[in-house]
Amino acid sequence: MVPREFRLSPLGARVFCVIGGIKMDVLKRLTELKDEARTRLQAASSEEDLEKVRVDFLGREGLLTGILRGIGSLPVEQRADVGSLGNRVKGDVESQLEEARDRVRAGQRDQQLRGEGIDVTAPGRAMPMGRYHPLMQTLDEVLEVFVAMGYAVARGPEVESEWHNFTGLNLPADHPARDMQDSFYVTDELVLRTQTSPIQLRYMQRFAPRLPVRIVGPGRVYRRGDDDVSHSPVFHQCEALLVDRNVTFGHLRGTLMDFARRLFGDEVEVRFRPSYFPFTEPSAEVDVSCTACGGRGCSTCSGSGFLEILGAGMVHPQVLKNGGYDPEEVSGFAFGMGIERLAMLKFGIGDIRYLYENDVRFLQQV
Ligand code: PHE
């Protein structure tokens, strides 16, 4: 018979198949391939090794694939034997490949876990702890005192209408007191609020004629120009407003004495000095005995023994009206304080700028 030739695969040697003889050769070759595959899989130590074995044996151009594809060209009576052994070998190589893959992966996982091992006896690394900023500590303390007295906390926008910041608080456009608070204008009608007093006005407008009004309004305020040891163009204030029937200056005084004692201690002395604010009448500035020297006189209080902590007064009838209340029916008091100033007194800070620099060496001390 004429010998027939077929390719096992491009990777394999050409095998000349002789009828009768060829069957043996191909079957032998299949068994060899199975052993070869096993040996290579046992030696494989990475996914790349495995992939190479797969391609070499089972890939489109693979050794086994070549044989299986060549079955059609074998004499009919040989096809069944070659086919069944071929498929068995193929299944065998596939399952060995699977096993080898599990083994390689488990090995990799082991290695990874060993690398990530945690030494529970290693000394810890200290995490630097953040802490509450002295300004916010002070503000919290102030708010706590008032919340305990039944005040609610109200807020307002930092970009404020010119009307709420000035006109509605009794400071018409040409009012000289506007110069006291040099402002940042955003547009002709919008300013960065120069004080927290617009919070009063907004609150009254929103809730009039409900009584009583009893709020504290903390927030950031902006003033142009000032920038030195005791002034910053951005700082914090806290406003308070109480409106009800028959509120008197005596109530204001009592409230402020109580507040000062809770904040600075029972020994503190409180002093009222007449003053002027366009939105209160009468108005006062409130001093407490110097927290540094107790009133004897020192550099903190410039020898006076007292420190100014806030502005206060009875709400001007016009402002009550602007807020939607009838000044014939109700009266109220208001006051406003600078939080930076309180924080500086409380912690003995000599320069306001320390409060904004966020130098941890400073922050860790307070
Ligand atoms: N708004 C005033 C200021 O910034 C403080 C103040 C508030 C005075 C309320 C009286 C009443 O100086």
mmCIF file of C-alpha atoms and ligand atoms in Angstrom:
data_model
loop_
_atom_site.group_PDB
_atom_site.id
_atom_site.type_symbol
_atom_site.label_atom_id
_atom_site.label_comp_id
_atom_site.label_asym_id
_atom_site.label_seq_id
_atom_site.Cartn_x
_atom_site.Cartn_y
_atom_site.Cartn_z
ATOM 1 C CA MET A 1 0.000 0.000 0.000
ATOM 2 C CA VAL A 2 0.988 3.520 -0.584
ATOM 3 C CA PRO A 3 2.272 5.075 2.618
ATOM 4 C CA ARG A 4 0.268 8.028 3.677
ATOM 5 C CA GLU A 5 1.709 11.003 5.304
ATOM 6 C CA PHE A 6 0.107 13.350 7.731
ATOM 7 C CA ARG A 7 1.314 15.980 10.056
ATOM 8 C CA LEU A 8 0.884 15.392 13.726
ATOM 9 C CA SER A 9 1.307 19.050 14.300
ATOM 10 C CA PRO A 10 3.682 21.757 13.246
ATOM 11 C CA LEU A 11 5.508 21.233 16.512
ATOM 12 C CA GLY A 12 5.729 17.465 16.198
ATOM 13 C CA ALA A 13 7.864 15.419 13.892
ATOM 14 C CA ARG A 14 6.460 14.248 10.652
ATOM 15 C CA VAL A 15 5.277 10.738 11.049
ATOM 16 C CA PHE A 16 4.984 8.450 8.150
ATOM 17 C CA CYS A 17 2.114 6.174 8.773
ATOM 18 C CA VAL A 18 2.103 2.839 7.268
ATOM 19 C CA ILE A 19 -1.156 1.040 7.348
ATOM 20 C CA GLY A 20 -0.999 -1.494 10.134
ATOM 21 C CA GLY A 21 2.077 0.183 11.557
ATOM 22 C CA ILE A 22 0.669 3.632 11.784
ATOM 23 C CA LYS A 23 -1.967 2.784 14.261
ATOM 24 C CA MET A 24 0.622 1.625 16.705
ATOM 25 C CA ASP A 25 2.735 4.707 16.112
ATOM 26 C CA VAL A 26 -0.030 7.183 16.703
ATOM 27 C CA LEU A 27 -1.250 5.375 19.782
ATOM 28 C CA LYS A 28 2.276 5.247 21.093
ATOM 29 C CA ARG A 29 2.738 8.884 20.321
ATOM 30 C CA LEU A 30 -0.427 9.731 22.244
ATOM 31 C CA THR A 31 0.824 7.872 25.292
ATOM 32 C CA GLU A 32 4.142 9.659 25.013
ATOM 33 C CA LEU A 33 2.417 12.982 24.784
ATOM 34 C CA LYS A 34 0.451 12.210 27.908
ATOM 35 C CA ASP A 35 3.680 11.449 29.821
ATOM 36 C CA GLU A 36 5.413 14.486 28.400
ATOM 37 C CA ALA A 37 2.560 16.691 29.449
ATOM 38 C CA ARG A 38 2.589 15.232 32.933
ATOM 39 C CA THR A 39 6.331 15.781 33.340
ATOM 40 C CA ARG A 40 6.110 19.353 32.174
ATOM 41 C CA LEU A 41 3.098 20.089 34.349
ATOM 42 C CA GLN A 42 4.827 18.688 37.403
ATOM 43 C CA ALA A 43 7.771 20.953 36.759
ATOM 44 C CA ALA A 44 5.609 24.025 36.131
ATOM 45 C CA SER A 45 5.879 26.650 38.833
ATOM 46 C CA SER A 46 4.027 29.614 37.363
ATOM 47 C CA GLU A 47 0.890 30.436 35.433
ATOM 48 C CA GLU A 48 3.076 31.244 32.432
ATOM 49 C CA ASP A 49 4.603 27.732 32.530
ATOM 50 C CA LEU A 50 1.115 26.263 32.598
ATOM 51 C CA GLU A 51 -0.063 28.391 29.762
ATOM 52 C CA LYS A 52 2.880 27.280 27.658
ATOM 53 C CA VAL A 53 2.024 23.614 28.291
ATOM 54 C CA ARG A 54 -1.570 24.261 27.393
ATOM 55 C CA VAL A 55 -0.651 25.986 24.162
ATOM 56 C CA ASP A 56 1.913 23.307 23.233
ATOM 57 C CA PHE A 57 -0.518 20.434 23.748
ATOM 58 C CA LEU A 58 -4.051 21.756 23.520
ATOM 59 C CA GLY A 59 -3.679 25.023 21.650
ATOM 60 C CA ARG A 60 -4.882 25.438 18.073
ATOM 61 C CA GLU A 61 -1.483 24.381 16.802
ATOM 62 C CA GLY A 62 -0.873 22.000 19.703
ATOM 63 C CA LEU A 63 0.554 18.483 19.537
ATOM 64 C CA LEU A 64 -2.642 16.756 20.669
ATOM 65 C CA THR A 65 -4.847 19.012 18.650
ATOM 66 C CA GLY A 66 -2.820 18.064 15.587
ATOM 67 C CA ILE A 67 -3.370 14.372 16.109
ATOM 68 C CA LEU A 68 -7.066 14.750 16.821
ATOM 69 C CA ARG A 69 -7.495 16.899 13.786
ATOM 70 C CA GLY A 70 -5.676 14.326 11.672
ATOM 71 C CA ILE A 71 -8.069 11.525 12.590
ATOM 72 C CA GLY A 72 -10.248 12.200 9.593
ATOM 73 C CA SER A 73 -7.435 11.268 7.281
ATOM 74 C CA LEU A 74 -6.806 7.892 8.914
ATOM 75 C CA PRO A 75 -8.231 4.746 7.517
ATOM 76 C CA VAL A 76 -11.760 4.291 8.759
ATOM 77 C CA GLU A 77 -11.059 1.241 10.897
ATOM 78 C CA GLN A 78 -8.378 3.070 12.881
ATOM 79 C CA ARG A 79 -10.300 6.203 13.616
ATOM 80 C CA ALA A 80 -12.265 4.848 16.581
ATOM 81 C CA ASP A 81 -9.200 3.651 18.511
ATOM 82 C CA VAL A 82 -7.116 6.736 17.841
ATOM 83 C CA GLY A 83 -10.103 8.930 18.527
ATOM 84 C CA SER A 84 -10.963 7.365 21.846
ATOM 85 C CA LEU A 85 -7.368 7.290 23.108
ATOM 86 C CA GLY A 86 -6.812 10.790 21.770
ATOM 87 C CA ASN A 87 -9.843 12.105 23.625
ATOM 88 C CA ARG A 88 -8.861 10.315 26.798
ATOM 89 C CA VAL A 89 -5.382 11.777 26.641
ATOM 90 C CA LYS A 90 -6.848 15.183 25.968
ATOM 91 C CA GLY A 91 -9.176 14.881 28.992
ATOM 92 C CA ASP A 92 -6.288 13.636 31.039
ATOM 93 C CA VAL A 93 -4.024 16.534 30.078
ATOM 94 C CA GLU A 94 -6.868 18.957 30.764
ATOM 95 C CA SER A 95 -7.486 17.612 34.245
ATOM 96 C CA GLN A 96 -3.769 17.510 35.007
ATOM 97 C CA LEU A 97 -3.544 21.082 33.852
ATOM 98 C CA GLU A 98 -6.377 21.965 36.209
ATOM 99 C CA GLU A 99 -4.671 20.236 39.114
ATOM 100 C CA ALA A 100 -1.355 21.850 38.347
ATOM 101 C CA ARG A 101 -3.098 25.226 38.193
ATOM 102 C CA ASP A 102 -4.588 24.695 41.666
ATOM 103 C CA ARG A 103 -1.176 23.718 42.971
ATOM 104 C CA VAL A 104 0.562 26.743 41.417
ATOM 105 C CA ARG A 105 -2.105 29.112 42.700
ATOM 106 C CA ALA A 106 -2.031 27.679 46.198
ATOM 107 C CA GLY A 107 1.739 28.093 46.167
ATOM 108 C CA GLN A 108 1.439 31.681 45.088
ATOM 109 C CA ARG A 109 -1.137 32.373 47.776
ATOM 110 C CA ASP A 110 1.100 30.822 50.407
ATOM 111 C CA GLN A 111 3.983 32.911 49.296
ATOM 112 C CA GLN A 112 1.872 36.043 49.303
ATOM 113 C CA LEU A 113 0.540 35.312 52.778
ATOM 114 C CA ARG A 114 4.020 34.668 54.059
ATOM 115 C CA GLY A 115 5.081 38.023 52.615
ATOM 116 C CA GLU A 116 2.138 39.805 54.210
ATOM 117 C CA GLY A 117 2.585 38.152 57.560
ATOM 118 C CA ILE A 118 1.931 40.414 60.528
ATOM 119 C CA ASP A 119 4.380 40.433 63.355
ATOM 120 C CA VAL A 120 2.061 40.930 66.297
ATOM 121 C CA THR A 121 5.006 41.446 68.605
ATOM 122 C CA ALA A 122 6.380 44.432 66.653
ATOM 123 C CA PRO A 123 6.180 47.701 68.607
ATOM 124 C CA GLY A 124 3.298 49.987 67.582
ATOM 125 C CA ARG A 125 3.621 53.254 65.738
ATOM 126 C CA ALA A 126 2.014 56.206 67.527
ATOM 127 C CA MET A 127 -0.711 57.966 65.540
ATOM 128 C CA PRO A 128 -0.567 61.723 66.025
ATOM 129 C CA MET A 129 -3.952 62.597 67.496
ATOM 130 C CA GLY A 130 -5.893 65.515 66.146
ATOM 131 C CA ARG A 131 -7.656 67.690 68.633
ATOM 132 C CA TYR A 132 -10.388 70.229 68.804
ATOM 133 C CA HIS A 133 -9.193 73.663 67.702
ATOM 134 C CA PRO A 134 -9.046 76.215 70.547
ATOM 135 C CA LEU A 135 -11.453 78.484 68.677
ATOM 136 C CA MET A 136 -14.042 75.757 68.325
ATOM 137 C CA GLN A 137 -13.492 74.680 71.937
ATOM 138 C CA THR A 138 -14.262 78.233 73.004
ATOM 139 C CA LEU A 139 -17.267 78.573 70.727
ATOM 140 C CA ASP A 140 -18.615 75.261 71.997
ATOM 141 C CA GLU A 141 -18.284 76.416 75.557
ATOM 142 C CA VAL A 142 -20.145 79.637 74.778
ATOM 143 C CA LEU A 143 -22.910 77.779 72.958
ATOM 144 C CA GLU A 144 -23.222 75.264 75.769
ATOM 145 C CA VAL A 145 -23.834 78.028 78.304
ATOM 146 C CA PHE A 146 -26.626 79.508 76.205
ATOM 147 C CA VAL A 147 -28.162 76.231 75.143
ATOM 148 C CA ALA A 148 -28.372 75.366 78.864
ATOM 149 C CA MET A 149 -30.338 78.611 79.314
ATOM 150 C CA GLY A 150 -32.787 77.554 76.623
ATOM 151 C CA TYR A 151 -31.358 79.377 73.608
ATOM 152 C CA ALA A 152 -31.504 77.794 70.165
ATOM 153 C CA VAL A 153 -28.595 77.973 67.738
ATOM 154 C CA ALA A 154 -29.312 79.872 64.503
ATOM 155 C CA ARG A 155 -27.166 80.419 61.441
ATOM 156 C CA GLY A 156 -27.048 82.825 58.552
ATOM 157 C CA PRO A 157 -25.204 83.299 55.262
ATOM 158 C CA GLU A 158 -21.664 84.666 55.158
ATOM 159 C CA VAL A 159 -22.376 86.389 51.852
ATOM 160 C CA GLU A 160 -25.100 88.656 53.135
ATOM 161 C CA SER A 161 -27.421 91.207 51.623
ATOM 162 C CA GLU A 162 -26.351 94.755 52.261
ATOM 163 C CA TRP A 163 -29.810 95.282 53.771
ATOM 164 C CA HIS A 164 -29.518 92.540 56.408
ATOM 165 C CA ASN A 165 -25.956 93.478 57.308
ATOM 166 C CA PHE A 166 -26.511 97.250 57.472
ATOM 167 C CA THR A 167 -29.719 99.012 56.455
ATOM 168 C CA GLY A 168 -32.138 96.683 58.254
ATOM 169 C CA LEU A 169 -29.988 97.018 61.380
ATOM 170 C CA ASN A 170 -30.493 100.753 61.354
ATOM 171 C CA LEU A 171 -27.382 101.702 59.417
ATOM 172 C CA PRO A 172 -28.579 103.563 56.303
ATOM 173 C CA ALA A 173 -26.116 104.079 53.454
ATOM 174 C CA ASP A 174 -24.638 107.354 54.679
ATOM 175 C CA HIS A 175 -24.468 106.312 58.317
ATOM 176 C CA PRO A 176 -21.047 107.077 59.803
ATOM 177 C CA ALA A 177 -21.090 103.831 61.787
ATOM 178 C CA ARG A 178 -20.633 101.934 58.522
ATOM 179 C CA ASP A 179 -17.030 103.117 58.626
ATOM 180 C CA MET A 180 -16.552 101.247 61.901
ATOM 181 C CA GLN A 181 -16.846 98.045 59.939
ATOM 182 C CA ASP A 182 -14.988 98.403 56.667
ATOM 183 C CA SER A 183 -16.527 95.761 54.496
ATOM 184 C CA PHE A 184 -15.808 93.526 51.536
ATOM 185 C CA TYR A 185 -18.459 94.124 48.879
ATOM 186 C CA VAL A 186 -19.266 91.281 46.508
ATOM 187 C CA THR A 187 -21.713 93.356 44.442
ATOM 188 C CA ASP A 188 -23.500 96.641 45.232
ATOM 189 C CA GLU A 189 -26.113 94.707 47.201
ATOM 190 C CA LEU A 190 -24.004 91.866 48.623
ATOM 191 C CA VAL A 191 -21.328 92.015 51.315
ATOM 192 C CA LEU A 192 -19.329 89.492 53.261
ATOM 193 C CA ARG A 193 -21.113 89.997 56.557
ATOM 194 C CA THR A 194 -19.151 92.230 58.914
ATOM 195 C CA GLN A 195 -20.993 90.952 61.979
ATOM 196 C CA THR A 196 -23.340 88.194 63.082
ATOM 197 C CA SER A 197 -26.141 90.696 63.817
ATOM 198 C CA PRO A 198 -27.889 89.989 60.465
ATOM 199 C CA ILE A 199 -28.670 86.542 61.917
ATOM 200 C CA GLN A 200 -30.992 88.290 64.426
ATOM 201 C CA LEU A 201 -32.818 90.080 61.699
ATOM 202 C CA ARG A 202 -33.240 87.034 59.494
ATOM 203 C CA TYR A 203 -34.470 84.956 62.409
ATOM 204 C CA MET A 204 -37.074 87.538 63.431
ATOM 205 C CA GLN A 205 -38.291 87.935 59.856
ATOM 206 C CA ARG A 206 -38.684 84.217 59.572
ATOM 207 C CA PHE A 207 -40.506 83.562 62.836
ATOM 208 C CA ALA A 208 -42.405 86.788 63.662
ATOM 209 C CA PRO A 209 -44.700 87.154 65.509
ATOM 210 C CA ARG A 210 -43.771 84.037 67.441
ATOM 211 C CA LEU A 211 -42.555 84.604 71.032
ATOM 212 C CA PRO A 212 -40.190 84.269 72.690
ATOM 213 C CA VAL A 213 -37.251 84.629 70.340
ATOM 214 C CA ARG A 214 -34.233 83.181 72.087
ATOM 215 C CA ILE A 215 -31.251 82.418 69.872
ATOM 216 C CA VAL A 216 -27.493 82.422 69.649
ATOM 217 C CA GLY A 217 -25.975 82.874 66.212
ATOM 218 C CA PRO A 218 -22.331 81.909 65.784
ATOM 219 C CA GLY A 219 -20.367 82.408 62.600
ATOM 220 C CA ARG A 220 -17.504 83.774 60.592
ATOM 221 C CA VAL A 221 -17.383 87.504 59.837
ATOM 222 C CA TYR A 222 -15.212 89.641 57.563
ATOM 223 C CA ARG A 223 -13.715 93.099 57.926
ATOM 224 C CA ARG A 224 -11.305 94.908 55.686
ATOM 225 C CA GLY A 225 -8.019 96.345 56.786
ATOM 226 C CA ASP A 226 -7.402 95.005 60.235
ATOM 227 C CA ASP A 227 -4.542 92.536 60.375
ATOM 228 C CA ASP A 228 -2.300 92.590 63.442
ATOM 229 C CA VAL A 229 -1.720 90.799 66.760
ATOM 230 C CA SER A 230 -5.303 91.298 67.817
ATOM 231 C CA HIS A 231 -7.179 91.709 64.513
ATOM 232 C CA SER A 232 -7.818 89.447 61.569
ATOM 233 C CA PRO A 233 -9.816 90.209 58.401
ATOM 234 C CA VAL A 234 -11.754 87.006 59.050
ATOM 235 C CA PHE A 235 -12.826 86.155 62.551
ATOM 236 C CA HIS A 236 -15.693 84.628 64.499
ATOM 237 C CA GLN A 237 -18.512 86.151 66.454
ATOM 238 C CA CYS A 238 -21.420 84.834 68.405
ATOM 239 C CA GLU A 239 -24.620 86.824 68.549
ATOM 240 C CA ALA A 240 -27.454 86.456 71.016
ATOM 241 C CA LEU A 241 -31.015 87.745 70.774
ATOM 242 C CA LEU A 242 -33.915 87.549 73.147
ATOM 243 C CA VAL A 243 -37.315 89.072 72.312
ATOM 244 C CA ASP A 244 -40.408 88.748 74.468
ATOM 245 C CA ARG A 245 -42.916 90.827 76.339
ATOM 246 C CA ASN A 246 -41.433 93.078 79.043
ATOM 247 C CA VAL A 247 -37.769 92.296 78.491
ATOM 248 C CA THR A 248 -35.652 94.850 80.367
ATOM 249 C CA PHE A 249 -32.051 95.923 80.619
ATOM 250 C CA GLY A 250 -32.041 94.084 83.957
ATOM 251 C CA HIS A 251 -32.625 90.818 82.101
ATOM 252 C CA LEU A 252 -29.713 91.621 79.810
ATOM 253 C CA ARG A 253 -27.487 92.379 82.756
ATOM 254 C CA GLY A 254 -28.459 89.237 84.637
ATOM 255 C CA THR A 255 -27.965 87.068 81.573
ATOM 256 C CA LEU A 256 -24.516 88.487 80.879
ATOM 257 C CA MET A 257 -23.372 88.191 84.502
ATOM 258 C CA ASP A 258 -24.480 84.588 84.509
ATOM 259 C CA PHE A 259 -22.743 83.954 81.201
ATOM 260 C CA ALA A 260 -19.478 85.560 82.364
ATOM 261 C CA ARG A 261 -19.456 83.531 85.572
ATOM 262 C CA ARG A 262 -20.099 80.284 83.787
ATOM 263 C CA LEU A 263 -17.318 81.022 81.321
ATOM 264 C CA PHE A 264 -14.699 82.602 83.580
ATOM 265 C CA GLY A 265 -15.668 81.395 87.041
ATOM 266 C CA ASP A 266 -17.675 82.797 89.967
ATOM 267 C CA GLU A 267 -15.018 85.305 91.000
ATOM 268 C CA VAL A 268 -15.158 87.263 87.768
ATOM 269 C CA GLU A 269 -16.290 90.877 87.948
ATOM 270 C CA VAL A 270 -18.543 92.217 85.206
ATOM 271 C CA ARG A 271 -18.650 95.872 84.232
ATOM 272 C CA PHE A 272 -21.058 97.652 81.893
ATOM 273 C CA ARG A 273 -19.918 100.810 80.105
ATOM 274 C CA PRO A 274 -22.289 102.962 78.075
ATOM 275 C CA SER A 275 -21.590 102.697 74.363
ATOM 276 C CA TYR A 276 -23.189 103.096 70.986
ATOM 277 C CA PHE A 277 -24.457 100.650 68.396
ATOM 278 C CA PRO A 278 -26.979 101.753 65.775
ATOM 279 C CA PHE A 279 -29.152 98.667 66.302
ATOM 280 C CA THR A 280 -29.423 98.855 70.102
ATOM 281 C CA GLU A 281 -30.626 101.597 72.417
ATOM 282 C CA PRO A 282 -29.355 101.917 75.055
ATOM 283 C CA SER A 283 -26.083 100.197 74.244
ATOM 284 C CA ALA A 284 -23.244 98.981 76.411
ATOM 285 C CA GLU A 285 -19.851 97.424 76.211
ATOM 286 C CA VAL A 286 -19.199 94.701 78.716
ATOM 287 C CA ASP A 287 -15.883 94.106 80.448
ATOM 288 C CA VAL A 288 -14.782 91.306 82.732
ATOM 289 C CA SER A 289 -12.010 91.487 85.299
ATOM 290 C CA CYS A 290 -8.710 90.595 83.688
ATOM 291 C CA THR A 291 -8.244 86.848 83.398
ATOM 292 C CA ALA A 292 -4.447 87.238 83.525
ATOM 293 C CA CYS A 293 -4.032 89.371 86.665
ATOM 294 C CA GLY A 294 -7.442 89.039 88.329
ATOM 295 C CA GLY A 295 -7.964 92.823 88.181
ATOM 296 C CA ARG A 296 -4.740 94.167 89.651
ATOM 297 C CA GLY A 297 -3.553 95.464 86.283
ATOM 298 C CA CYS A 298 -1.073 93.885 83.898
ATOM 299 C CA SER A 299 0.078 94.039 80.267
ATOM 300 C CA THR A 300 -2.869 91.945 79.038
ATOM 301 C CA CYS A 301 -5.367 94.513 80.336
ATOM 302 C CA SER A 302 -3.029 97.495 79.771
ATOM 303 C CA GLY A 303 -3.066 98.115 83.505
ATOM 304 C CA SER A 304 -6.841 98.704 83.627
ATOM 305 C CA GLY A 305 -7.727 95.441 85.354
ATOM 306 C CA PHE A 306 -10.583 94.885 82.877
ATOM 307 C CA LEU A 307 -10.999 93.324 79.478
ATOM 308 C CA GLU A 308 -13.747 94.154 77.002
ATOM 309 C CA ILE A 309 -15.531 91.009 75.828
ATOM 310 C CA LEU A 310 -18.709 92.043 74.081
ATOM 311 C CA GLY A 311 -21.138 94.648 72.815
ATOM 312 C CA ALA A 312 -24.744 94.631 73.960
ATOM 313 C CA GLY A 313 -27.943 96.602 74.210
ATOM 314 C CA MET A 314 -31.719 96.722 74.012
ATOM 315 C CA VAL A 315 -32.873 95.998 70.468
ATOM 316 C CA HIS A 316 -33.703 99.283 68.702
ATOM 317 C CA PRO A 317 -37.459 99.654 68.012
ATOM 318 C CA GLN A 318 -36.759 100.121 64.314
ATOM 319 C CA VAL A 319 -34.893 96.809 64.185
ATOM 320 C CA LEU A 320 -37.780 95.037 65.937
ATOM 321 C CA LYS A 321 -40.094 96.552 63.333
ATOM 322 C CA ASN A 322 -37.811 95.433 60.499
ATOM 323 C CA GLY A 323 -37.906 91.948 61.978
ATOM 324 C CA GLY A 324 -41.717 91.967 61.944
ATOM 325 C CA TYR A 325 -42.351 92.628 65.646
ATOM 326 C CA ASP A 326 -44.317 95.471 67.214
ATOM 327 C CA PRO A 327 -42.005 97.505 69.487
ATOM 328 C CA GLU A 328 -45.065 98.641 71.446
ATOM 329 C CA GLU A 329 -45.787 95.051 72.377
ATOM 330 C CA VAL A 330 -42.417 93.457 72.762
ATOM 331 C CA SER A 331 -38.870 94.340 73.647
ATOM 332 C CA GLY A 332 -35.590 92.521 73.498
ATOM 333 C CA PHE A 333 -31.899 92.512 74.137
ATOM 334 C CA ALA A 334 -28.995 91.498 71.957
ATOM 335 C CA PHE A 335 -25.285 91.094 72.314
ATOM 336 C CA GLY A 336 -22.377 89.989 70.232
ATOM 337 C CA MET A 337 -18.919 88.771 71.134
ATOM 338 C CA GLY A 338 -15.704 87.925 69.343
ATOM 339 C CA ILE A 339 -14.726 84.284 69.769
ATOM 340 C CA GLU A 340 -11.029 84.840 69.011
ATOM 341 C CA ARG A 341 -10.812 87.339 71.818
ATOM 342 C CA LEU A 342 -12.434 84.950 74.292
ATOM 343 C CA ALA A 343 -10.152 82.111 73.176
ATOM 344 C CA MET A 344 -7.080 84.317 73.570
ATOM 345 C CA LEU A 345 -8.115 85.263 77.104
ATOM 346 C CA LYS A 346 -9.041 81.742 78.046
ATOM 347 C CA PHE A 347 -5.810 80.164 76.793
ATOM 348 C CA GLY A 348 -3.482 83.118 77.341
ATOM 349 C CA ILE A 349 -2.686 83.489 73.622
ATOM 350 C CA GLY A 350 -0.824 86.694 72.805
ATOM 351 C CA ASP A 351 -1.226 86.808 69.022
ATOM 352 C CA ILE A 352 -4.459 86.127 67.126
ATOM 353 C CA ARG A 353 -2.493 84.737 64.169
ATOM 354 C CA TYR A 354 -1.531 81.636 66.125
ATOM 355 C CA LEU A 355 -5.183 80.647 65.843
ATOM 356 C CA TYR A 356 -5.020 80.436 62.064
ATOM 357 C CA GLU A 357 -1.554 79.078 61.382
ATOM 358 C CA ASN A 358 -2.354 75.539 62.514
ATOM 359 C CA ASP A 359 1.150 74.984 63.791
ATOM 360 C CA VAL A 360 0.885 71.674 65.669
ATOM 361 C CA ARG A 361 3.430 72.863 68.237
ATOM 362 C CA PHE A 362 0.915 75.554 69.157
ATOM 363 C CA LEU A 363 -2.211 73.442 68.796
ATOM 364 C CA GLN A 364 -0.805 70.709 71.036
ATOM 365 C CA GLN A 365 -0.574 73.132 73.938
ATOM 366 C CA VAL A 366 -4.211 74.148 74.054
HETATM 367 N N1 PHE B 1 -22.521 93.508 66.069
HETATM 368 C C1 PHE B 1 -21.735 94.250 67.048
HETATM 369 C C2 PHE B 1 -20.282 94.260 66.605
HETATM 370 O O1 PHE B 1 -19.906 93.488 65.738
HETATM 371 C C3 PHE B 1 -21.866 93.639 68.411
HETATM 372 C C4 PHE B 1 -23.238 93.748 68.986
HETATM 373 C C5 PHE B 1 -24.188 92.762 68.758
HETATM 374 C C6 PHE B 1 -23.612 94.853 69.720
HETATM 375 C C7 PHE B 1 -25.448 92.879 69.276
HETATM 376 C C8 PHE B 1 -24.874 94.980 70.258
HETATM 377 C C9 PHE B 1 -25.800 93.981 70.026
HETATM 378 O O2 PHE B 1 -19.495 95.013 67.108
#
